[in-house]
Coordinates of C-alpha atoms in Angstrom, one line a residue:
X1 CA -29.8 27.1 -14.2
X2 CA -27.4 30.1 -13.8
X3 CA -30.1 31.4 -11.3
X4 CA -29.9 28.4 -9.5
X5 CA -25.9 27.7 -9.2
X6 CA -25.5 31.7 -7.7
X7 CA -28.3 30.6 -5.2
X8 CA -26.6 27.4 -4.2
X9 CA -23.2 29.0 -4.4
X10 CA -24.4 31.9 -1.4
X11 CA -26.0 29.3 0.1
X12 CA -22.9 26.4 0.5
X13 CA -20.6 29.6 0.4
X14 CA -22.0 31.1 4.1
X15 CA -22.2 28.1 5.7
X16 CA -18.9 27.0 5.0
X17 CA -17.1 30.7 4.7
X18 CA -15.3 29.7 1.8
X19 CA -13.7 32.1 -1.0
X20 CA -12.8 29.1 -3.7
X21 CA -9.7 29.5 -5.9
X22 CA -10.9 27.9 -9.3
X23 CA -9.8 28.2 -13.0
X24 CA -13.1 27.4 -14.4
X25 CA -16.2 29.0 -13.3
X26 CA -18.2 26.3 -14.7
X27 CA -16.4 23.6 -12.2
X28 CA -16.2 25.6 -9.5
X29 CA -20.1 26.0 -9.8
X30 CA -20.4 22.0 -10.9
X31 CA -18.3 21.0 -7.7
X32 CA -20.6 23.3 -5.5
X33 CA -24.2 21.9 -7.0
X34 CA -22.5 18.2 -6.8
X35 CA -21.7 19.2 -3.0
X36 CA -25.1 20.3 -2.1
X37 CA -26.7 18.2 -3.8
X38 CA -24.8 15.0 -2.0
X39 CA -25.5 17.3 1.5
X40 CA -29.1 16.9 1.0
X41 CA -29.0 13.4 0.2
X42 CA -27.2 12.8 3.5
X43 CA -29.7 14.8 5.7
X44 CA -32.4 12.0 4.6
X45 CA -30.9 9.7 6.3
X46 CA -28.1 11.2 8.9
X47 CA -25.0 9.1 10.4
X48 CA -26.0 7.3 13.7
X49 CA -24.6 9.0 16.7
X50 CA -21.9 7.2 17.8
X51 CA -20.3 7.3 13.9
X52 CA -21.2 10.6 14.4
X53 CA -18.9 11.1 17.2
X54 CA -16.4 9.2 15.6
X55 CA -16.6 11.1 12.4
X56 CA -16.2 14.1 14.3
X57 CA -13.4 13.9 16.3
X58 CA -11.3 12.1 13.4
X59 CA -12.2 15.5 12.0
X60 CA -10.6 17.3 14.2
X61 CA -7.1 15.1 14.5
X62 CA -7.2 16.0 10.5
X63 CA -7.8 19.6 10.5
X64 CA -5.3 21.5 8.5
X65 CA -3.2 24.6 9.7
X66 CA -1.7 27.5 7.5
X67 CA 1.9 27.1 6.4
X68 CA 3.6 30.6 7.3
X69 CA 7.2 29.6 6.4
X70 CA 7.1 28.4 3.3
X71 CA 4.9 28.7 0.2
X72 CA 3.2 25.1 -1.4
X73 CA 3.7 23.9 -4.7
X74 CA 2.9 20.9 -6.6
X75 CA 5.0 18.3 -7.9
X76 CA 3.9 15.4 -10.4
X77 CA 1.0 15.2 -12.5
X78 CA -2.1 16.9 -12.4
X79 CA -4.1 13.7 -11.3
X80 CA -3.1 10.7 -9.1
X81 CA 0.8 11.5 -9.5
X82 CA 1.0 14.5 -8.1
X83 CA 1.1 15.7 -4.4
X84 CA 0.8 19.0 -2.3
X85 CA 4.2 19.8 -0.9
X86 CA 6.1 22.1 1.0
X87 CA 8.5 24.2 -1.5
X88 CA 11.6 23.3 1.0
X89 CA 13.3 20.6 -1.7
X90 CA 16.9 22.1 -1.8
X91 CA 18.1 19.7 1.3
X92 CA 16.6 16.5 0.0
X93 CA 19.1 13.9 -0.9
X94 CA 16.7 11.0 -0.4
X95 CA 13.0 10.1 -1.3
X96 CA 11.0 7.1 0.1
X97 CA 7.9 6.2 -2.0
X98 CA 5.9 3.5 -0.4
X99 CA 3.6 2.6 -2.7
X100 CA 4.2 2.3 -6.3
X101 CA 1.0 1.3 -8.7
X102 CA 0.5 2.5 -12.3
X103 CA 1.6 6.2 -12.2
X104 CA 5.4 7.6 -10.8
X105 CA 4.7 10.8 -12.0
X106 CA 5.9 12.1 -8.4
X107 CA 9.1 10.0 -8.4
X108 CA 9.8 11.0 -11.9
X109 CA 9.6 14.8 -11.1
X110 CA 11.5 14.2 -7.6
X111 CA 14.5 12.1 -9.5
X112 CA 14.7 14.9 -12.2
X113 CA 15.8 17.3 -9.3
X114 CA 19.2 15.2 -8.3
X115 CA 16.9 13.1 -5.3
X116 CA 17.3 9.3 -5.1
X117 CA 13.9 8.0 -5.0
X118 CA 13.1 4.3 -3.1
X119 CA 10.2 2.6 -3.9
X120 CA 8.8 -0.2 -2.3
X121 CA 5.8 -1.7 -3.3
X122 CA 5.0 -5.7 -3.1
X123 CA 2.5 -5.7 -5.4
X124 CA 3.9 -5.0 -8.9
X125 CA 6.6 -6.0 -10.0
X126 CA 8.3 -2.4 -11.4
X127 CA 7.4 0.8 -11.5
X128 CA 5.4 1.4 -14.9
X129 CA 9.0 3.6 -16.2
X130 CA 12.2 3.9 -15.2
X131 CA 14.7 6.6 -13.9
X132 CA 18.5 6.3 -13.0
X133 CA 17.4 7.7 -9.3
X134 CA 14.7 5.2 -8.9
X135 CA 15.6 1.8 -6.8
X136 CA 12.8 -0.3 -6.7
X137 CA 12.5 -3.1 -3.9
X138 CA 9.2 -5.4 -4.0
X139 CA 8.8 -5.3 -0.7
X140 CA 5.9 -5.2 1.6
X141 CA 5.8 -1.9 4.2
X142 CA 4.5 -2.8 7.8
X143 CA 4.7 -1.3 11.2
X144 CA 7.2 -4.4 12.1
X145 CA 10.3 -5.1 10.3
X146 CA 10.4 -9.0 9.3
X147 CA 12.3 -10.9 6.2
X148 CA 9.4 -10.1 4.0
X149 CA 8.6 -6.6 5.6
X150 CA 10.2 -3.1 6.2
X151 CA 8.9 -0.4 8.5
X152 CA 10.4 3.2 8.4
X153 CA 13.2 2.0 10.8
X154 CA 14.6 -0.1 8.8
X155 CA 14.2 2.3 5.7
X156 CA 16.0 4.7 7.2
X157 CA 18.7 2.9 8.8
X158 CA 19.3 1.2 4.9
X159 CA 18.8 4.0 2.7
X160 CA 18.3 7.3 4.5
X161 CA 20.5 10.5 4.2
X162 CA 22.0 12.3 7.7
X163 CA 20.2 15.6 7.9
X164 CA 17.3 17.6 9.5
X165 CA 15.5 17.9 6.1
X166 CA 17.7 15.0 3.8
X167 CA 14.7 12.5 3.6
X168 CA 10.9 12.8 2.2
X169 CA 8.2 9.9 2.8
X170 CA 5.4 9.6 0.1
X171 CA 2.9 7.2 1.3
X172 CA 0.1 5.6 -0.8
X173 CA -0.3 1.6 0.5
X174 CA -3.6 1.2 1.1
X175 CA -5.0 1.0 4.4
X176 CA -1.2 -0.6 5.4
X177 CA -0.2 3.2 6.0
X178 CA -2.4 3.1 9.5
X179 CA -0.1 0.2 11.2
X180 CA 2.8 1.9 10.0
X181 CA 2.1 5.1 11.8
X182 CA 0.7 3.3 14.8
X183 CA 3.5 1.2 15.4
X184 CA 6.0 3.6 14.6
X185 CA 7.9 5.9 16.9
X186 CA 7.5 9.8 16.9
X187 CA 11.4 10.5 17.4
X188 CA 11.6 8.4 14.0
X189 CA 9.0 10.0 12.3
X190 CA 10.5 13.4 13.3
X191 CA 13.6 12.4 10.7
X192 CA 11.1 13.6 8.0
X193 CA 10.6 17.3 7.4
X194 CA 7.5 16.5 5.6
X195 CA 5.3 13.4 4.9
X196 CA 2.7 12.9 1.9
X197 CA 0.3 10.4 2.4
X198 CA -3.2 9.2 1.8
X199 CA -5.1 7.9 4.1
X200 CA -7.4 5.1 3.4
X201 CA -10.8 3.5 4.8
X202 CA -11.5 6.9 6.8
X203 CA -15.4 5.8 6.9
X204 CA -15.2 2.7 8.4
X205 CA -15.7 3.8 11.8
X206 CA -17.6 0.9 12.8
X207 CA -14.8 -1.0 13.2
X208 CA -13.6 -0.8 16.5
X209 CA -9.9 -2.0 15.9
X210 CA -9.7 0.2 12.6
X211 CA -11.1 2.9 14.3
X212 CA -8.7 2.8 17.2
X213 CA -6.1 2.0 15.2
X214 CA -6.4 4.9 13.0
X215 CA -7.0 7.8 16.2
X216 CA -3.1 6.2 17.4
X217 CA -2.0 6.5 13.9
X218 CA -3.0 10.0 13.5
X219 CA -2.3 11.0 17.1
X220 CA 1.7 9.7 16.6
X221 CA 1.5 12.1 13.6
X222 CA -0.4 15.0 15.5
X223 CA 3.1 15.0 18.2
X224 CA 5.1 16.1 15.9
X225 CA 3.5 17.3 12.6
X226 CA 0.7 19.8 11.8
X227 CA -1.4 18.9 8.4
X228 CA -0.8 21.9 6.0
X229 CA -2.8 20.3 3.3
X230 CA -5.9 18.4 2.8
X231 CA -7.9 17.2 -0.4
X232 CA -11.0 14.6 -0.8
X233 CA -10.1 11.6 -3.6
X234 CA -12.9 11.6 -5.5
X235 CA -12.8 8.3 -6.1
X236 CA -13.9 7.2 -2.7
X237 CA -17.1 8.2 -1.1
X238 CA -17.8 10.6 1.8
X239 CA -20.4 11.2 4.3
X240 CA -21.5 14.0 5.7
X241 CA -21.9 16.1 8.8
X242 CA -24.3 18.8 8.5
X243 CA -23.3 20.7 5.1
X244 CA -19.3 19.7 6.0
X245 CA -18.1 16.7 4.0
X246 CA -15.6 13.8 5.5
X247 CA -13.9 11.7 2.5
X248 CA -13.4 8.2 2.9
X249 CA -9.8 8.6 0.9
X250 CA -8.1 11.7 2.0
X251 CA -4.4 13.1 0.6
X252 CA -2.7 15.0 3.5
X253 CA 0.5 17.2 3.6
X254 CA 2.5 17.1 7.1
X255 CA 5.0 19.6 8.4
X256 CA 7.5 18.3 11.1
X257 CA 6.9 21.1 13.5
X258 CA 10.5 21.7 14.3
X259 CA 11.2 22.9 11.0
X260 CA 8.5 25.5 10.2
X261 CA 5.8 27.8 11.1
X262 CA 2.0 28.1 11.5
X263 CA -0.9 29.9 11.6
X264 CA -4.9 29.4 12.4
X265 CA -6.0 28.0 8.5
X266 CA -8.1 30.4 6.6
X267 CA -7.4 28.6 2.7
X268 CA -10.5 26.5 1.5
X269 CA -10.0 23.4 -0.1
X270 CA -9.7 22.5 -2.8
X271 CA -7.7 24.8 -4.1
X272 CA -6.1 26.2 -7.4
X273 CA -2.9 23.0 -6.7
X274 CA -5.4 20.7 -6.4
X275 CA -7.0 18.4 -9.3
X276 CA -9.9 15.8 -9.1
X277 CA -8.5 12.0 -8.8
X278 CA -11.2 11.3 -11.0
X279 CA -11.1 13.8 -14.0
X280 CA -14.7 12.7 -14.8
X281 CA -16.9 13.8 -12.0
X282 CA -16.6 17.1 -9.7
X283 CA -13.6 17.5 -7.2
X284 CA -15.0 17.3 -3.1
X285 CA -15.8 20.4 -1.6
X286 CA -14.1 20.3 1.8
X287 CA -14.0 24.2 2.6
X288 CA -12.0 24.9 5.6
X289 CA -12.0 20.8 6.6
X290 CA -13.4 22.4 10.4
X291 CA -15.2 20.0 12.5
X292 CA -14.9 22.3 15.8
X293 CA -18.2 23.2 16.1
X294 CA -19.8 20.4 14.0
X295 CA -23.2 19.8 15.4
X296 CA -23.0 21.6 17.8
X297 CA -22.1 18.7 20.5
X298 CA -19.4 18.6 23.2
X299 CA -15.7 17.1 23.0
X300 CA -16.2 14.8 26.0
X301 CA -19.6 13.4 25.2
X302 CA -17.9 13.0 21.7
X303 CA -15.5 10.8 23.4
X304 CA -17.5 8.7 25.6
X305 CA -19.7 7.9 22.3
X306 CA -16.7 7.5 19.8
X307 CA -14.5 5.3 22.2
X308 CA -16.7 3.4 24.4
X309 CA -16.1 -0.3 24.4
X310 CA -18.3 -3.5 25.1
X311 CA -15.7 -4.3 28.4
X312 CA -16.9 -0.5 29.8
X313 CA -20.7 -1.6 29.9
X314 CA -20.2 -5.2 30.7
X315 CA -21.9 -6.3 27.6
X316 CA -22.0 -10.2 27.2
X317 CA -21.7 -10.8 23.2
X318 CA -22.9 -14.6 23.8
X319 CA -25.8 -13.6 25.6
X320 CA -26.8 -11.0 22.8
X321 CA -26.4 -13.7 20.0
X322 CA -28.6 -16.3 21.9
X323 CA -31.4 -13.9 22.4
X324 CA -31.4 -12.6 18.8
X325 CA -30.7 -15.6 16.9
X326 CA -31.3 -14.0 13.3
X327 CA -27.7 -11.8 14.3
X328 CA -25.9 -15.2 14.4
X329 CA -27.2 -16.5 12.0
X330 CA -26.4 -13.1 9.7
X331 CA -22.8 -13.4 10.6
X332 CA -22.6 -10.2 12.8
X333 CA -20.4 -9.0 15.1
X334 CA -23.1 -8.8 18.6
X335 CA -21.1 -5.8 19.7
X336 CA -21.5 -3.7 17.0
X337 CA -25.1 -4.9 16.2
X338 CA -26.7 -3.8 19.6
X339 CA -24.7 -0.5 19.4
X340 CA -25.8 0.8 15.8
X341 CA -28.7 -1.0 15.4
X342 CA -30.0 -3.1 18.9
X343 CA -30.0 -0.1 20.9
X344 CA -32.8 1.5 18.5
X345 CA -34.9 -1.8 17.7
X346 CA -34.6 -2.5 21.6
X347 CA -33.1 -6.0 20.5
X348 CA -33.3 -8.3 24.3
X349 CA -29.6 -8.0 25.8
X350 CA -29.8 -11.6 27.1
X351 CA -32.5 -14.8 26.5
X352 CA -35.6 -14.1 28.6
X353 CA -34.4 -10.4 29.3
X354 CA -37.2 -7.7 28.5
X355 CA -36.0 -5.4 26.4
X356 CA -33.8 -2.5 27.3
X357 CA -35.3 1.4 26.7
X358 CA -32.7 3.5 26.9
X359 CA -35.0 6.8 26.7
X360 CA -37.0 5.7 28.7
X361 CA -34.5 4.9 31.5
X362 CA -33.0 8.3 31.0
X363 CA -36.5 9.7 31.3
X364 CA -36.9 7.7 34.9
X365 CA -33.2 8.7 35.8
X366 CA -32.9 12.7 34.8
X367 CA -29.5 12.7 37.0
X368 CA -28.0 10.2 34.7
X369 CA -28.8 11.4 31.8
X370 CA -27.6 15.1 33.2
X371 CA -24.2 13.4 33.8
X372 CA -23.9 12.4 30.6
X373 CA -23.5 8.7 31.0
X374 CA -24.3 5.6 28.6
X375 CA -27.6 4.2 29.8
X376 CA -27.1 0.5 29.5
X377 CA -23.6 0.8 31.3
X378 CA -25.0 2.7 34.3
X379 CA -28.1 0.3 34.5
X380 CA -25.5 -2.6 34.1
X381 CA -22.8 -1.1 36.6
X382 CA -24.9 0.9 38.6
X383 CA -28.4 1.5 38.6
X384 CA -29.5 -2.9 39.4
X385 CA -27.8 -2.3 42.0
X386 CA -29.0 0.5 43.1
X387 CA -32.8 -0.1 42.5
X388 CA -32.8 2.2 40.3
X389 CA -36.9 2.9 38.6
X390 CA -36.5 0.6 34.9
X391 CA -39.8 1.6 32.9
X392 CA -41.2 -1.8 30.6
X393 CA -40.7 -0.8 27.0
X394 CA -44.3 0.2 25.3
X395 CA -46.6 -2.8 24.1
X396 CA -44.7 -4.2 20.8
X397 CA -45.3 -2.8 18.1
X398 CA -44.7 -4.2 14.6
X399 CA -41.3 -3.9 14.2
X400 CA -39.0 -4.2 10.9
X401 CA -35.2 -5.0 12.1
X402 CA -32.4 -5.0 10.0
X403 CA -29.1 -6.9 11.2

């Protein structure tokens, strides 16, 4: 076995250039065979391409940079409670901890330094122990402020301390944290010096609206933070993209980028602050959490593929249910259907239409598939028009299809 575990460690340790800060030997070399072997599993049967290309340039919004102003630290337990922050705490007068649940070890340990924590949370009714500091409101947090919601707005304009660095957000709600971000201002996020947060549902990128919603989340953080900190919750799952894993729960560390420095990243994560949610099974290898050159494949191709939309290709969802009954009747949604799985089983677009190839079209058509475009969107906007050469599909085959 120890034969085995050096060999896998050179191997996962190349390919992701990673030097990994690690107490224990024996989890450092348990995390790495857990991360290989889950990479292996993967390969058998890879992402499709447009989750791909969504994957990927998620990726990229979330990759972290190297804090050259100040040093990290952790504050709270070594599980759940605790967070990666920046050791700047001597300004704070105010914490904001959306999100309460069973463990405040992170509002206890703030509290104990002189800062008045405010939690909000509309699902318990208390936080699980009490602290002079802490001021508990059950209250729901939204991106809109409404009698049974606050936004950050409103936090702020209630609670907050006057300052450049007086106020820290923790945010753990549960998917809610994505309309927050997305319907929230940048000039009021910049009142934080640093935000905590986990990010939920990262691998539903089949969703359109989640999806979409979660690129203008992160790109109102991306204006005016940089991510100085990124683990994997191993209590979610993760996919993979070649040997580089992509959590589905991910705990980030922002920086407001008026307040401090930074540099290309060169840490590996995890590292010696970070702990496994999940004390019981091996910590996610993330490395240097780089998707620049995952794959190998092109930013703008990655965009057409990760935002196209059914409007940009004319696709007609009542059409595509009618001439493949068995998706209605499965409860799916047509546009996602024909893109993940109609496309490949060359599913009929419309009753009495004969099946669209998409190779094969691109085949007939090298100039469109030189530029790049989506095949059924220049057939549909383009190529009908022009008389463009539309090969039949091969004879039928027997065919398996999965809604």
């Amino acid at each position: 076995m120890g034969r085995l575990l050096t060999g896998l460690n050179r191997k996962v340790l190349r390919r992701l250039g990673l030097e990994i800060v690690e107490a224990s030997a024996l989890a450092r070399d348990r995390m790495l065979l857990d991360h290989y072997q889950a990479a292996s599993e993967a390969a058998k049967a890879p992402l499709h391409p447009d989750l791909m290309a969504r994957v990927v340039l998620l990726g990229r919004l979330l990759k972290p940079r190297r804090l050259t102003s100040h040093r990290k630290i952790r504050v709270g337990g070594r599980e759940d409670g605790g967070y990666v922050m920046i050791d700047d705490l001597d300004r704070l007068k105010t914490a904001f901890s959306l999100g309460v649940g069973p463990n405040v070890d992170w509002d206890h340990a703030m509290a104990e330094r002189g800062i008045d924590v405010y939690q909000f949370d509309h699902t318990v009714a208390g936080p699980p122990r009490q602290h002079p500091r802490f001021h508990f409101h059950k209250k729901r947090i939204d991106g809109i402020a409404s009698p049974e919601t606050e936004n950050l707005v409103s936090l702020l304009d209630a609670h907050g301390s006057p300052g450049d660095r007086a106020n820290i957000l923790k945010v753990d709600i549960e998917d809610s944290e994505w309309s927050l971000f997305a319907n929230t201002d940048p000039e009021v996020l910049a009142r934080f010096p640093q935000i905590l947060c986990e990010l939920h549902s990262l691998g539903y990128v089949h969703d359109d609206g989640h999806y979409r919603r979660m690129t203008e989340a992160l790109g109102r953080l991306r204006d005016r933070f940089e991510i100085v900190h990124v683990h994997g919750n191993n209590c979610g799952r993760r996919v993979f993209v070649a040997d580089q894993a992509f959590p589905h729960v991910l705990e980030i560390t922002l920086a407001n980028k008026a307040l401090y420095g930074f540099g290309d990243d060169a840490e590996d994560y995890p590292m010696d602050l970070d702990a496994p949610n999940d004390t019981g099974r091996p910590d996610y290898l993330l490395g240097r959490f780089d998707f620049g050159d995952a794959a190998g494949a092109d930013v703008e191709r990655l965009e057409r593929l990760a935002m196209s939309d059914e409007a940009a290709v004319g696709f007609d969802r009542d059409a595509y249910l009618s001439a493949n009954p068995d998706v209605a009747d499965a409860g799916f949604d047509p546009w996602a259907h024909w893109r993940l799985f109609g496309r490949n089983e060359r599913r009929p677009l419309a009753p009495g239409e004969s099946d669209f190839d998409a190779e094969r079209y691109l085949a007939a058509n090298p100039d469109v598939a030189a530029a790049g475009f989506d095949a059924f969107a220049h057939w549909h906007h383009f190529g009908k028009r022009e008389g463009r050469p539309l090969p039949p599909p091969p004879l039928a085959q027997p065919n398996h299809r999965t809604p």
